[in-house]
Short mmCIF file of C-alpha atoms and ligand atoms in Angstrom, two decimals:
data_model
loop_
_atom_site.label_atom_id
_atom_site.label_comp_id
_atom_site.label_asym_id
_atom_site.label_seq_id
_atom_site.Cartn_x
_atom_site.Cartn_y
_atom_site.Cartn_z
CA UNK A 1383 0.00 0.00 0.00
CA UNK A 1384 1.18 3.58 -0.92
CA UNK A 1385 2.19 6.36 1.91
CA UNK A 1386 -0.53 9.19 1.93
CA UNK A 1387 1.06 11.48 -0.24
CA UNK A 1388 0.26 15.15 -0.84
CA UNK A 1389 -2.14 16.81 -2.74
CA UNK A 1390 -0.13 17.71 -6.37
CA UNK A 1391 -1.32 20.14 -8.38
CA UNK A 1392 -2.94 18.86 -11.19
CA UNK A 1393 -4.69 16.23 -8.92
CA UNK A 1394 -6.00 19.13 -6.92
CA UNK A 1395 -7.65 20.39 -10.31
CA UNK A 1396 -8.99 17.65 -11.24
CA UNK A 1397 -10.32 17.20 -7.45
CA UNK A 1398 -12.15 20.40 -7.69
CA UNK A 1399 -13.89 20.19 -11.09
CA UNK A 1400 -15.10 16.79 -9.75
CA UNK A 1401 -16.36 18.71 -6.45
CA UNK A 1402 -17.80 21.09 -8.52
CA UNK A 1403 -20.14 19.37 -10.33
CA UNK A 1404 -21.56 17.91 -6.70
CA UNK A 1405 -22.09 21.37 -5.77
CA UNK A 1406 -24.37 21.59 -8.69
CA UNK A 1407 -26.34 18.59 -8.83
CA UNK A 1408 -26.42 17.63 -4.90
CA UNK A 1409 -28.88 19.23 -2.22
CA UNK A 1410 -26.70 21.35 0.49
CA UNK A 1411 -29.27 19.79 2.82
CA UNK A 1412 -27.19 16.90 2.74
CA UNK A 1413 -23.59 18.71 2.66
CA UNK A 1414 -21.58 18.46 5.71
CA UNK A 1415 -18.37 19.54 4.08
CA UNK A 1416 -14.82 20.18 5.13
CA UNK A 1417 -13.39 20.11 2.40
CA UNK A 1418 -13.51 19.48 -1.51
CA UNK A 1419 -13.19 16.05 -1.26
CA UNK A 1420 -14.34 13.75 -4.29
CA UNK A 1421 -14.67 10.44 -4.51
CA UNK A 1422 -14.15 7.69 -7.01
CA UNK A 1423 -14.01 3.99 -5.17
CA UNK A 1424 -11.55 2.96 -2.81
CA UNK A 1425 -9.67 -0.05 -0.57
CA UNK A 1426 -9.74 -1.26 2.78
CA UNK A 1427 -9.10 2.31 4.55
CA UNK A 1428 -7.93 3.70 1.10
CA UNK A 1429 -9.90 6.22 -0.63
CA UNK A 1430 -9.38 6.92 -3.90
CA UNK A 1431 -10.35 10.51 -5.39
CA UNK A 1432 -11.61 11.42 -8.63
CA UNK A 1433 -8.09 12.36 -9.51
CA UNK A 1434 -6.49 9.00 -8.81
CA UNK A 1435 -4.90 9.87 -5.45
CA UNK A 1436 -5.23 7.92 -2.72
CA UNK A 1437 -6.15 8.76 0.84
CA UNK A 1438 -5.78 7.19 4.13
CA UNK A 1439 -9.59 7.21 5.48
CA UNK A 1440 -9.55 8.47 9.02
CA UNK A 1441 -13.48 9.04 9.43
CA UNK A 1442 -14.70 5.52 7.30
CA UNK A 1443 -17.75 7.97 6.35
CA UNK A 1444 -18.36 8.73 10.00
CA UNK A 1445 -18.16 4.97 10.66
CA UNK A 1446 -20.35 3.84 7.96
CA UNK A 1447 -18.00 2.36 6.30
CA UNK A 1448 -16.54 0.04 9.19
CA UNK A 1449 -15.57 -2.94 7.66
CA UNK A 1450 -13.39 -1.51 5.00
CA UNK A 1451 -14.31 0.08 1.44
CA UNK A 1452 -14.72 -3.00 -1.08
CA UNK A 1453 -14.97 -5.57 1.15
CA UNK A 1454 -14.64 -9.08 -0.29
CA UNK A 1455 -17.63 -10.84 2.01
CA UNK A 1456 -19.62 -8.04 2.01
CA UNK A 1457 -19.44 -7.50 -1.63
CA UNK A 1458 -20.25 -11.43 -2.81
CA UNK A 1459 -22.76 -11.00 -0.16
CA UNK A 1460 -24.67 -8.08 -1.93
CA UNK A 1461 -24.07 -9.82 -5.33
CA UNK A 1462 -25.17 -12.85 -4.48
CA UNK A 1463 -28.58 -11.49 -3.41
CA UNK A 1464 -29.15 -8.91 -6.47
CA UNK A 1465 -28.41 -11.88 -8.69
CA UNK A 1466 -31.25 -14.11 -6.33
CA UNK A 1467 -33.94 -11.43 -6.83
CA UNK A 1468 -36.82 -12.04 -4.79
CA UNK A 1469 -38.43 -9.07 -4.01
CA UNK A 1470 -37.33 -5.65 -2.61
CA UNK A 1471 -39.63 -5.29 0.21
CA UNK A 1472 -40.67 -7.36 3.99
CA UNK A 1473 -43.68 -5.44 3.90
CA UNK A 1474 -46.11 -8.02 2.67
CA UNK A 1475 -44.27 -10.95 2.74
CA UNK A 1476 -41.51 -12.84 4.92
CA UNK A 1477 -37.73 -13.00 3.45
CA UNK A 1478 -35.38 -15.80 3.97
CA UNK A 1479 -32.51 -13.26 4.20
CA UNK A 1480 -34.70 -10.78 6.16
CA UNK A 1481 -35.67 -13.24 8.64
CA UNK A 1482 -32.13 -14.45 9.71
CA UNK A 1483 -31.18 -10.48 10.07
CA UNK A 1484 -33.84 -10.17 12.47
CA UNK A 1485 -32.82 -13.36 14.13
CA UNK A 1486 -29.41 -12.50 13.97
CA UNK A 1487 -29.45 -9.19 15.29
CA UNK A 1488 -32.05 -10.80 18.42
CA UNK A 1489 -29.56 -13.09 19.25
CA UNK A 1490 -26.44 -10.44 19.24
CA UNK A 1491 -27.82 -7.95 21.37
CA UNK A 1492 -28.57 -8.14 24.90
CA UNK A 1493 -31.46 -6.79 26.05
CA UNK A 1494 -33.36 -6.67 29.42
CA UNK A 1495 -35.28 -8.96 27.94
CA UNK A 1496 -34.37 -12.30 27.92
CA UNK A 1497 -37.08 -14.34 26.34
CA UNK A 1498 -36.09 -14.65 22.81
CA UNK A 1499 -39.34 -15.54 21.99
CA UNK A 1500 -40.23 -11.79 23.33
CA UNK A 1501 -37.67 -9.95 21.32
CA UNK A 1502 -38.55 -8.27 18.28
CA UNK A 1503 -36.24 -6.31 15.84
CA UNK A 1504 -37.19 -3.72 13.79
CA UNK A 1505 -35.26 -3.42 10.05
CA UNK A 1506 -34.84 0.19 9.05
CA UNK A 1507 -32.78 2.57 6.41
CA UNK A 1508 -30.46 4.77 9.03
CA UNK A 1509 -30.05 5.66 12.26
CA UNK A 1510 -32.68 8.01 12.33
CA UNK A 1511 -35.68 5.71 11.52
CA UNK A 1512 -34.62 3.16 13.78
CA UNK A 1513 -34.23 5.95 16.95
CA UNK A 1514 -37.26 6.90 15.85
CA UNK A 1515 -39.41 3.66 15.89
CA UNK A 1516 -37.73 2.73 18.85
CA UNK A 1517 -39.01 6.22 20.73
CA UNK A 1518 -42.13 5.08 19.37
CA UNK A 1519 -42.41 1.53 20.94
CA UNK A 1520 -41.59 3.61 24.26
CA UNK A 1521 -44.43 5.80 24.21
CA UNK A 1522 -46.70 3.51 22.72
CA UNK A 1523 -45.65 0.69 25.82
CA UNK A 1524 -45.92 3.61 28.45
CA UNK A 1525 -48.58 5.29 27.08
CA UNK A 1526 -46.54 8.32 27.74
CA UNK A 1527 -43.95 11.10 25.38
CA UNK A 1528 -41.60 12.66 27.22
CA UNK A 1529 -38.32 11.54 26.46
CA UNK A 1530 -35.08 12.13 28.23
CA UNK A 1531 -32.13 12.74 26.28
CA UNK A 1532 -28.37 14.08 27.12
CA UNK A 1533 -27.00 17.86 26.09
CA UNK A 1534 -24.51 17.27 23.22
CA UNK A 1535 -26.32 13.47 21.82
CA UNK A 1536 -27.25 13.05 18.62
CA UNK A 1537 -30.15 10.54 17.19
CA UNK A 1538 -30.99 11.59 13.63
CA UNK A 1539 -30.95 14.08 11.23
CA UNK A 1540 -35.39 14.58 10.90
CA UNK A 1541 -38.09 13.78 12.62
CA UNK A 1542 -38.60 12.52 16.37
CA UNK A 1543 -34.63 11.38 16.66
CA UNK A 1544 -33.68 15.28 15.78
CA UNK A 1545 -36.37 16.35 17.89
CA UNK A 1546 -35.17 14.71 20.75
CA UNK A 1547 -31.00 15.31 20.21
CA UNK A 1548 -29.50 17.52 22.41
CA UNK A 1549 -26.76 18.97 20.00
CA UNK A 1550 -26.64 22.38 18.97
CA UNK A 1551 -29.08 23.35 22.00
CA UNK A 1552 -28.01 25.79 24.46
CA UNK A 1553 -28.45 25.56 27.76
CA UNK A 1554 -31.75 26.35 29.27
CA UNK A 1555 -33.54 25.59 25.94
CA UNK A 1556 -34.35 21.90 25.83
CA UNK A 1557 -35.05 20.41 22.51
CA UNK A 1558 -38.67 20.24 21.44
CA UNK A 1559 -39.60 16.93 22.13
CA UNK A 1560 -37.18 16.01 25.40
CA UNK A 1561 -35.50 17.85 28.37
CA UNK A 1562 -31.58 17.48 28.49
CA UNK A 1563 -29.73 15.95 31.12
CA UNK A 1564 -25.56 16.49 31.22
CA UNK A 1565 -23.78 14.26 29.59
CA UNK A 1566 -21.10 13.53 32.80
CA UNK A 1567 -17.37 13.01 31.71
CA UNK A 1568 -16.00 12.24 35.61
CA UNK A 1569 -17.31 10.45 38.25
CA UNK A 1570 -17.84 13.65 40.28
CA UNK A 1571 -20.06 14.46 37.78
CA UNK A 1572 -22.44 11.76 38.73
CA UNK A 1573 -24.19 13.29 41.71
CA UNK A 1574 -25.07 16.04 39.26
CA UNK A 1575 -26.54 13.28 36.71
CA UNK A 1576 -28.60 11.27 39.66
CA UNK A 1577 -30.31 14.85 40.61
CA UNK A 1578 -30.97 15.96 37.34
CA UNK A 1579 -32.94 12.91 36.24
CA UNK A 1580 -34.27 12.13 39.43
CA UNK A 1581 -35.72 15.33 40.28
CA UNK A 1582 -36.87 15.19 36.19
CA UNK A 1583 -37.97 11.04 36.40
CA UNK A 1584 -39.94 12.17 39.71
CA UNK A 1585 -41.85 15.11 38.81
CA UNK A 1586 -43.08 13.90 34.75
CA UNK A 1587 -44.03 11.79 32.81
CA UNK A 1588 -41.66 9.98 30.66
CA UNK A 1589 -41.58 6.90 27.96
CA UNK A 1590 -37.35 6.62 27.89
CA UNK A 1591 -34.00 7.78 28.55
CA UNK A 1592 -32.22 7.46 25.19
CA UNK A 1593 -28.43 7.41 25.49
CA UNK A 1594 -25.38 7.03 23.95
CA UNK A 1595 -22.99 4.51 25.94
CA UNK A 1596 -20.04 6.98 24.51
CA UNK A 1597 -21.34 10.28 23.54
CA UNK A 1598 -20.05 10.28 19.72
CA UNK A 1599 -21.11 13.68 18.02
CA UNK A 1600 -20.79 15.50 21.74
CA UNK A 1601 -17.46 15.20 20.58
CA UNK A 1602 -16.71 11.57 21.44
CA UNK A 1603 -17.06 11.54 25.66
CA UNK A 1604 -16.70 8.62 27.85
CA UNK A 1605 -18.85 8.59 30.80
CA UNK A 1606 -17.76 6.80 34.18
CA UNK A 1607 -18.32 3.32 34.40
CA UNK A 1608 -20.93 3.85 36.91
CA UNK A 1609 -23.17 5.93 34.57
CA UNK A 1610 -25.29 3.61 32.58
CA UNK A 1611 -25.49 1.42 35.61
CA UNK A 1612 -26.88 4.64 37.36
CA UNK A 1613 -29.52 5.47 34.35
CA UNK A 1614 -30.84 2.07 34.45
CA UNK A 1615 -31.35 1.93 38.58
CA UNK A 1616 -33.09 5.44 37.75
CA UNK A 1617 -35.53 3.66 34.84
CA UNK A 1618 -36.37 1.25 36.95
CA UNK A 1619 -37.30 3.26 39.69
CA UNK A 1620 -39.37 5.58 37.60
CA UNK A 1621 -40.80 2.82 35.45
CA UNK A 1622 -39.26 4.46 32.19
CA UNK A 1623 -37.95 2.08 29.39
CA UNK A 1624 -34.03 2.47 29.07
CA UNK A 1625 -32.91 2.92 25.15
CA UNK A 1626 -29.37 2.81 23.75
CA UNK A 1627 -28.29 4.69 20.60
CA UNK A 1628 -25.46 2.02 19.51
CA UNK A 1629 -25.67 4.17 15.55
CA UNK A 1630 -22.17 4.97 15.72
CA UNK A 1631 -20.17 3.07 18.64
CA UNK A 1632 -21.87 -0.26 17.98
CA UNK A 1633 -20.53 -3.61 16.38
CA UNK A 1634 -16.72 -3.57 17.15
CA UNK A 1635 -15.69 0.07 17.14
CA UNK A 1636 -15.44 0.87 21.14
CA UNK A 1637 -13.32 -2.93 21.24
CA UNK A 1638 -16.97 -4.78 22.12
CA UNK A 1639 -19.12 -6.06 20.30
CA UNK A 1640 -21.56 -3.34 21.72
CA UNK A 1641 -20.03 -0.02 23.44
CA UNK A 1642 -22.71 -0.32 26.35
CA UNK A 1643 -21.17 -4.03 27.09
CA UNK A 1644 -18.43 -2.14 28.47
CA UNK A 1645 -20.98 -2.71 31.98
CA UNK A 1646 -23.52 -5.01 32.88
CA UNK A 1647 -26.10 -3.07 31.87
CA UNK A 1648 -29.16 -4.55 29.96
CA UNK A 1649 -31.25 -1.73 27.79
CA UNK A 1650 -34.43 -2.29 27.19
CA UNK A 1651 -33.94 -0.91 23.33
CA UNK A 1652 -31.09 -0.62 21.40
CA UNK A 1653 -30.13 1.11 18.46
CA UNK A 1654 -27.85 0.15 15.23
CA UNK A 1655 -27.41 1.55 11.80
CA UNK A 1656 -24.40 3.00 10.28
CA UNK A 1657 -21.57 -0.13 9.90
CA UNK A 1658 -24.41 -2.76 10.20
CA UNK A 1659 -24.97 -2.44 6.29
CA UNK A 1660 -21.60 -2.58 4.88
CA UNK A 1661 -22.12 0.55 3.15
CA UNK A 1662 -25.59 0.17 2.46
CA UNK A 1663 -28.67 1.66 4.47
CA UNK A 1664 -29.45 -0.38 6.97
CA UNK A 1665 -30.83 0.17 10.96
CA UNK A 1666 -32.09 -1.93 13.33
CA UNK A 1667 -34.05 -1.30 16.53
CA UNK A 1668 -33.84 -4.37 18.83
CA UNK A 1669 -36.28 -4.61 21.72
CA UNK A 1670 -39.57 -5.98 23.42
CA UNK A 1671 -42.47 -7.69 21.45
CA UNK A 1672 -44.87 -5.81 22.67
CA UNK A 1673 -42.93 -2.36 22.38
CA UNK A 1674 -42.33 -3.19 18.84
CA UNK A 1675 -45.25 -5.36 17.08
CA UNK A 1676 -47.84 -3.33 18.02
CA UNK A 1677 -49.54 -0.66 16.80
CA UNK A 1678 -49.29 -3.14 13.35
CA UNK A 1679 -48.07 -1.25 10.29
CA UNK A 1680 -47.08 2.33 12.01
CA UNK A 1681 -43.40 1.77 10.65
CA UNK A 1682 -43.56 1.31 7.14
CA UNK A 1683 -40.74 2.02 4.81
CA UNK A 1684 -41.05 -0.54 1.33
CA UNK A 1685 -37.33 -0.95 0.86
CA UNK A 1686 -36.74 -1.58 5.01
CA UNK A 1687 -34.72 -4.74 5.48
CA UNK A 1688 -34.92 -5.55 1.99
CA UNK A 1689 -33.09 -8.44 0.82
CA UNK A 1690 -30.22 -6.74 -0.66
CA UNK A 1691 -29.19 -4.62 2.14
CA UNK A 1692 -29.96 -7.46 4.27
CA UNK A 1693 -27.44 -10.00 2.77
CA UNK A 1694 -24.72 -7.12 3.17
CA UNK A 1695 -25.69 -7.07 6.94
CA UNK A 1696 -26.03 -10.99 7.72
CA UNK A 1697 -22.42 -10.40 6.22
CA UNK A 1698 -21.33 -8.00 8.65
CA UNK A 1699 -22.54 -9.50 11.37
CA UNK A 1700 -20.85 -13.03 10.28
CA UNK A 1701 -17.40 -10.52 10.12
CA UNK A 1702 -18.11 -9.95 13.87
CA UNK A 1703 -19.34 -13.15 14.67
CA UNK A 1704 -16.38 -14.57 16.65
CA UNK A 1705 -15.32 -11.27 18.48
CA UNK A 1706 -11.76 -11.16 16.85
CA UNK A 1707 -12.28 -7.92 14.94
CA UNK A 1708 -13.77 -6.03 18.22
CA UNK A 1709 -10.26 -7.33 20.18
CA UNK A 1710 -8.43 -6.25 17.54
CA UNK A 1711 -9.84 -3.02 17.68
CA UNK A 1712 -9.20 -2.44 21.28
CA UNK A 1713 -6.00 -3.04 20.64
CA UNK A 1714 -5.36 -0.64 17.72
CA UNK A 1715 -7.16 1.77 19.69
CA UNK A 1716 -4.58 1.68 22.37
CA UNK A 1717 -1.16 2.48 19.71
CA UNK A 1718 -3.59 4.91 18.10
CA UNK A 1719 -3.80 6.84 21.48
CA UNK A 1720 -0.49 5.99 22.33
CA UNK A 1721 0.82 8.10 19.35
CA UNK A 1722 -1.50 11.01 20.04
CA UNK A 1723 -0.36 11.10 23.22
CA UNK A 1724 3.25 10.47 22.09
CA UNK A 1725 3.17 13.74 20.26
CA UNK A 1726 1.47 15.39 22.87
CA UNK A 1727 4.16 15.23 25.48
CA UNK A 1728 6.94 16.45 22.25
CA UNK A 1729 8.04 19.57 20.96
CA UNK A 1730 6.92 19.56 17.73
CA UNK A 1731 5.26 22.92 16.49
CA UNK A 1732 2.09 22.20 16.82
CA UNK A 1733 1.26 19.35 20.10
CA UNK A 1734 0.54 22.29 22.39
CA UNK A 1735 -2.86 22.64 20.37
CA UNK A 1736 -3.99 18.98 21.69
CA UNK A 1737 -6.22 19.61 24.79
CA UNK A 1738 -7.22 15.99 25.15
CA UNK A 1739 -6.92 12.85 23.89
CA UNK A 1740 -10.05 10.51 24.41
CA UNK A 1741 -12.63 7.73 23.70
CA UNK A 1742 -12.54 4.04 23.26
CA UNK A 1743 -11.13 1.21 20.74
CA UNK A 1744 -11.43 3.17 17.24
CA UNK A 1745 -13.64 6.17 18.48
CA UNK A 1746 -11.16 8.57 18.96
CA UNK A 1747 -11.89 12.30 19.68
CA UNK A 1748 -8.99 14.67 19.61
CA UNK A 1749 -9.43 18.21 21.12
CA UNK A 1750 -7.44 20.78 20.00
CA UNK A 1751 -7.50 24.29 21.26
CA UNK A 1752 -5.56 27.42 20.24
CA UNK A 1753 -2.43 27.95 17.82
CA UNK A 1754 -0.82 30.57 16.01
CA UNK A 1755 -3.63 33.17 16.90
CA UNK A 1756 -6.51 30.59 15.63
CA UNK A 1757 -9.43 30.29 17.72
CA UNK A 1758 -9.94 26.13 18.53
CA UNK A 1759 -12.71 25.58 16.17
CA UNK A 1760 -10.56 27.04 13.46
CA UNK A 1761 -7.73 24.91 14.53
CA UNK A 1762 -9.37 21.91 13.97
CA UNK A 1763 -11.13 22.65 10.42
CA UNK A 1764 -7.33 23.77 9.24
CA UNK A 1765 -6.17 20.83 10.41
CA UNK A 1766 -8.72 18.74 8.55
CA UNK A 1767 -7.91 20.25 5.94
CA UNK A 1768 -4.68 20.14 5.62
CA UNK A 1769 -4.78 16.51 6.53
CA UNK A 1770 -6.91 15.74 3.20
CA UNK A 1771 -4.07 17.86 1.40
CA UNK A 1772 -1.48 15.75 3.02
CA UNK A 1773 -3.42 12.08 1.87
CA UNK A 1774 -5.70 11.69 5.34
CA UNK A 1775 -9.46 12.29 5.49
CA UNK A 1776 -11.49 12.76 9.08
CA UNK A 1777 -13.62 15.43 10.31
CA UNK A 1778 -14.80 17.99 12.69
CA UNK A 1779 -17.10 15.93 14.91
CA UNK A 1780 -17.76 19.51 17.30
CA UNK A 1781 -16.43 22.42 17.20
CA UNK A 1782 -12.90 21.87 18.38
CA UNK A 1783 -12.81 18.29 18.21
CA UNK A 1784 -11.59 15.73 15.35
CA UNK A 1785 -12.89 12.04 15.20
CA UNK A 1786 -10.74 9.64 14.50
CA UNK A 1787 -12.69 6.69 13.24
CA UNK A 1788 -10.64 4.73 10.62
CA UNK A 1789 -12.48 1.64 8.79
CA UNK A 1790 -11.59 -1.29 12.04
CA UNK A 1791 -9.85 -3.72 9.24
CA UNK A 1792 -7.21 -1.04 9.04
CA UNK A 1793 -3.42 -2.26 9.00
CA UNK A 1794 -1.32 -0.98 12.19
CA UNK A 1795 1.24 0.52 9.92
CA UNK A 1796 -1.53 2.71 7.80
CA UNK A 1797 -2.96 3.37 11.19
CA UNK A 1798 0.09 5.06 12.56
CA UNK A 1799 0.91 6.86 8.81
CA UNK A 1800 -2.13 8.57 9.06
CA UNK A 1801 -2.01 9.67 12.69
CA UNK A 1802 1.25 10.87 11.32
CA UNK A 1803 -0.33 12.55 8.65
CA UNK A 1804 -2.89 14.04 11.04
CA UNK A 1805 0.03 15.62 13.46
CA UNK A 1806 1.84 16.99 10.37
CA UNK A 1807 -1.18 18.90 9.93
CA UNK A 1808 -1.75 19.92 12.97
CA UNK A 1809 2.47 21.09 12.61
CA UNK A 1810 1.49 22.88 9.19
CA UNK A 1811 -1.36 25.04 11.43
CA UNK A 1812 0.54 25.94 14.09
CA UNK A 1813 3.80 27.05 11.29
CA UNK A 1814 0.73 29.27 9.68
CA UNK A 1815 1.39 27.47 6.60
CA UNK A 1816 -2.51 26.67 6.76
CA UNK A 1817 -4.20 30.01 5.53
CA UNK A 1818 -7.16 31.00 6.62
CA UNK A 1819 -9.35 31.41 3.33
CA UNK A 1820 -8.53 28.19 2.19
CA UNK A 1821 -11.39 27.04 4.86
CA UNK A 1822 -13.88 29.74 4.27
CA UNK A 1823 -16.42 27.80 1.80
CA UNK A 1824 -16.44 24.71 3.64
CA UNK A 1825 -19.62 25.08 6.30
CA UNK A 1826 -19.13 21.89 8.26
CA UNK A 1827 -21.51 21.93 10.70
C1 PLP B 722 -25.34 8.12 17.69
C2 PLP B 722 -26.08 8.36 16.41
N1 PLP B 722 -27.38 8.04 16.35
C3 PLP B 722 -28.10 8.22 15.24
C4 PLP B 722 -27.53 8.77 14.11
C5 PLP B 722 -28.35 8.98 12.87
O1 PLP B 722 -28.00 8.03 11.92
P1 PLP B 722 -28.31 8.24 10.35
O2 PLP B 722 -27.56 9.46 9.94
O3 PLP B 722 -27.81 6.98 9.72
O4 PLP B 722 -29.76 8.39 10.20
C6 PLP B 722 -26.18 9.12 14.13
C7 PLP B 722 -25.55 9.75 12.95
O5 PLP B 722 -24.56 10.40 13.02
C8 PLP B 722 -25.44 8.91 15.31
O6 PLP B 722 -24.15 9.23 15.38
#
């Protein structure tokens, strides 16, 4: 495999006109951009652009893309099912390949529920349907809507998921649909987190606590270990169901299987979506039969759990299947901090701009703060930058912070060349050899 190698020239020509003709054909609704970035296939955590150059992939389209770009099982997988045919839609009719996703996805995650006669899943297109059915099945079980929900989570990008994410909200102005707890960091936060949802579990009326077991577009924050355990004892006492948003740190990324597996926790819901489709659109809520079968036909997308789409996750899920790529991961995750950190503690120009260095397995967040006169945020979107320029791709995840979520089949040495790549940038912002326009057209969040 190649080093990342700067941007030349004539590739970054050929990058733009490429970019350009996205801009002109592709809704901004659905542009979270960083930079001009275009795409043409790629390779285990390669990317390759529309000008032929290939880039180390540092975000695996903010996880999406887990299992690697062009991946051999996951490919036959699909093939093998658009060559079978057999309809395009559960809706009316049971699936063989449908059926074993549900089945397979009822036996992987551990619920509160034991029965597996009592466990239903739910097959949807993202994370966002599947957060939303699954608030759904809570209020229609409880007969009640509030939901509880943390400052700084994200569930979905429409609907009853945005409605109840806490991101972007300031303080004192819940989001529509749910009051916001704090998300706690340190176990002296917890005090805070037991009198904020007790005083809120005591006083209304609620159907759920959704939560993230790692608190991924918050800017990737690991609670204590006692927090889940704490949310749950404060569900039960309050009769509200427990649901957990595993979109972006489920199936292998945190180094288990599931990040909430991390304590002996049992949800009553959980969440999937992102990696469980191997690139193609594909959620999953997992829960109670009677939170989830009933009212009949109130969830209805035609192309849900399709056959296709379903093949590429029964593939996925066989990938994970005997825990080896989750162990790997943890370990990766550990030289991946290690180097951070590495850097951190050396005089290069820039490691004074890394404020923290945190998450789990391959959910990295890395804070940065100010350089060279730059204000944090603007740190960290010129050192995105400059890391696509320099052959690495990741992104803001908030404000200030990077994600660092490479595809989890990613080889050790590629891993370590693009954190490399990655601190070079960071080098290049603090020299000012990162100016300031270059940045100005790309939104991000
Ligand atoms: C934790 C979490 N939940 C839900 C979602 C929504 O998933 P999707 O964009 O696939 O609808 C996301 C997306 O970023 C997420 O990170």
């Amino acid at each position: 495999m190649p080093l990342p190698k700067p941007i030349t020239n004539d590739q970054r020509e050929a990058e733009l006109a490429a970019y350009a003709r996205d801009q002109q054909a592709v809704a901004g609704v659905e542009h979270l951009r960083f930079f001009p970035q275009s795409i043409s296939g790629g390779l285990g955590a390669w990317l390759r652009t529309s000008a032929g150059r290939e880039v180390l992939d540092f975000s695996a389209s903010w996880t999406a893309a887990a299992f690697g770009h062009g991946n051999e099982a996951v490919a036959e997988a699909i093939s093998a099912a658009a060559r079978n045919g057999g309809g395009a839609s559960v809706l009316s009719s049971a699936i063989d390949e449908t059926t074993r996703l549900a089945e397979g996805l009822i036996d992987l995650v551990p619920l509160r529920e034991t029965d597996r006669a009592e466990k239903r899943a739910y097959l949807g297109l993202g994370g966002t349907d599947a957060n939303t059915v699954a608030i759904a099945a809570a209020r229609h079980v409880t007969g009640r809507s509030g939901i509880v929900a943390f400052r700084g989570s994200y569930h979905g990008g429409h609907g009853p998921s945005e409605q109840v994410s806490g991101i972007g909200i300031p303080v004192g102005q819940d989001a529509p649909q749910s009051r916001l707890v704090e998300y706690p960091v340190a176990q002296s936060d917890l005090d805070h987190t037991r009198a904020q949802l007790t005083s809120l579990l005591a006083t209304e009326d609620f159907a759920a606590v959704i939560v993230e077991a790692v608190q991924c577009d918050g800017g990737v924050l690991v609670p204590p270990a006692d927090f889940l355990p704490l949310v749950r004892e404060l569900c039960d006492a309050h009769g509200v169901l427990l649901v957990v948003d595993e979109v972006k740190a489920g199936l292998g990324r945190t180094g288990q299987l599931l990040a909430y597996q991390a304590t002996d926790v049992r949800p009553d819901l959980v969440t999937l979506g992102k990696s469980l489709g191997g690139g193609l659109p594909v959620s999953a809520a997992v829960g109670p039969r009677d939170a989830l079968s009933e009212p009949r036909a109130s969830a209805l997308l035609t192309t849900a759990g399709a056959p296709i789409p379903a093949a590429a996750a029964n593939a996925v899920l066989d990938l994970l299947e005997d825990g080896s790529l989750a162990r790997r991961t943890a370990r990766l995750g550990e030289i991946a901090r290690q180097a951070l950190e590495t850097y951190r503690a050396s005089d290069r120009p820039g490691h004074a701009a890394v404020v923290d260095v945190r998450g789990r397995g391959l959910l990295l967040g890395l804070e940065l703060g100010s350089v060279a006169g730059f204000s944090p945020d603007q740190v960290a979107a010129l050192a995105v930058y400059r890391a696509w320029e320099l052959g690495c791709a990741l992104y803001v995840v908030r404000d200030n912070v990077l994600e660092i979520t490479p595809p989890l089949v990613i080889g050790e040495a590629e891993l370590l060349e693009g954190i490399e790549c990655i601190l070079t940038a960071i080098d290049d912002v603090a020299a000012k050899h990162v100016p300031l326009d270059t940045i100005a057209q790309y939104g991000g969040w």
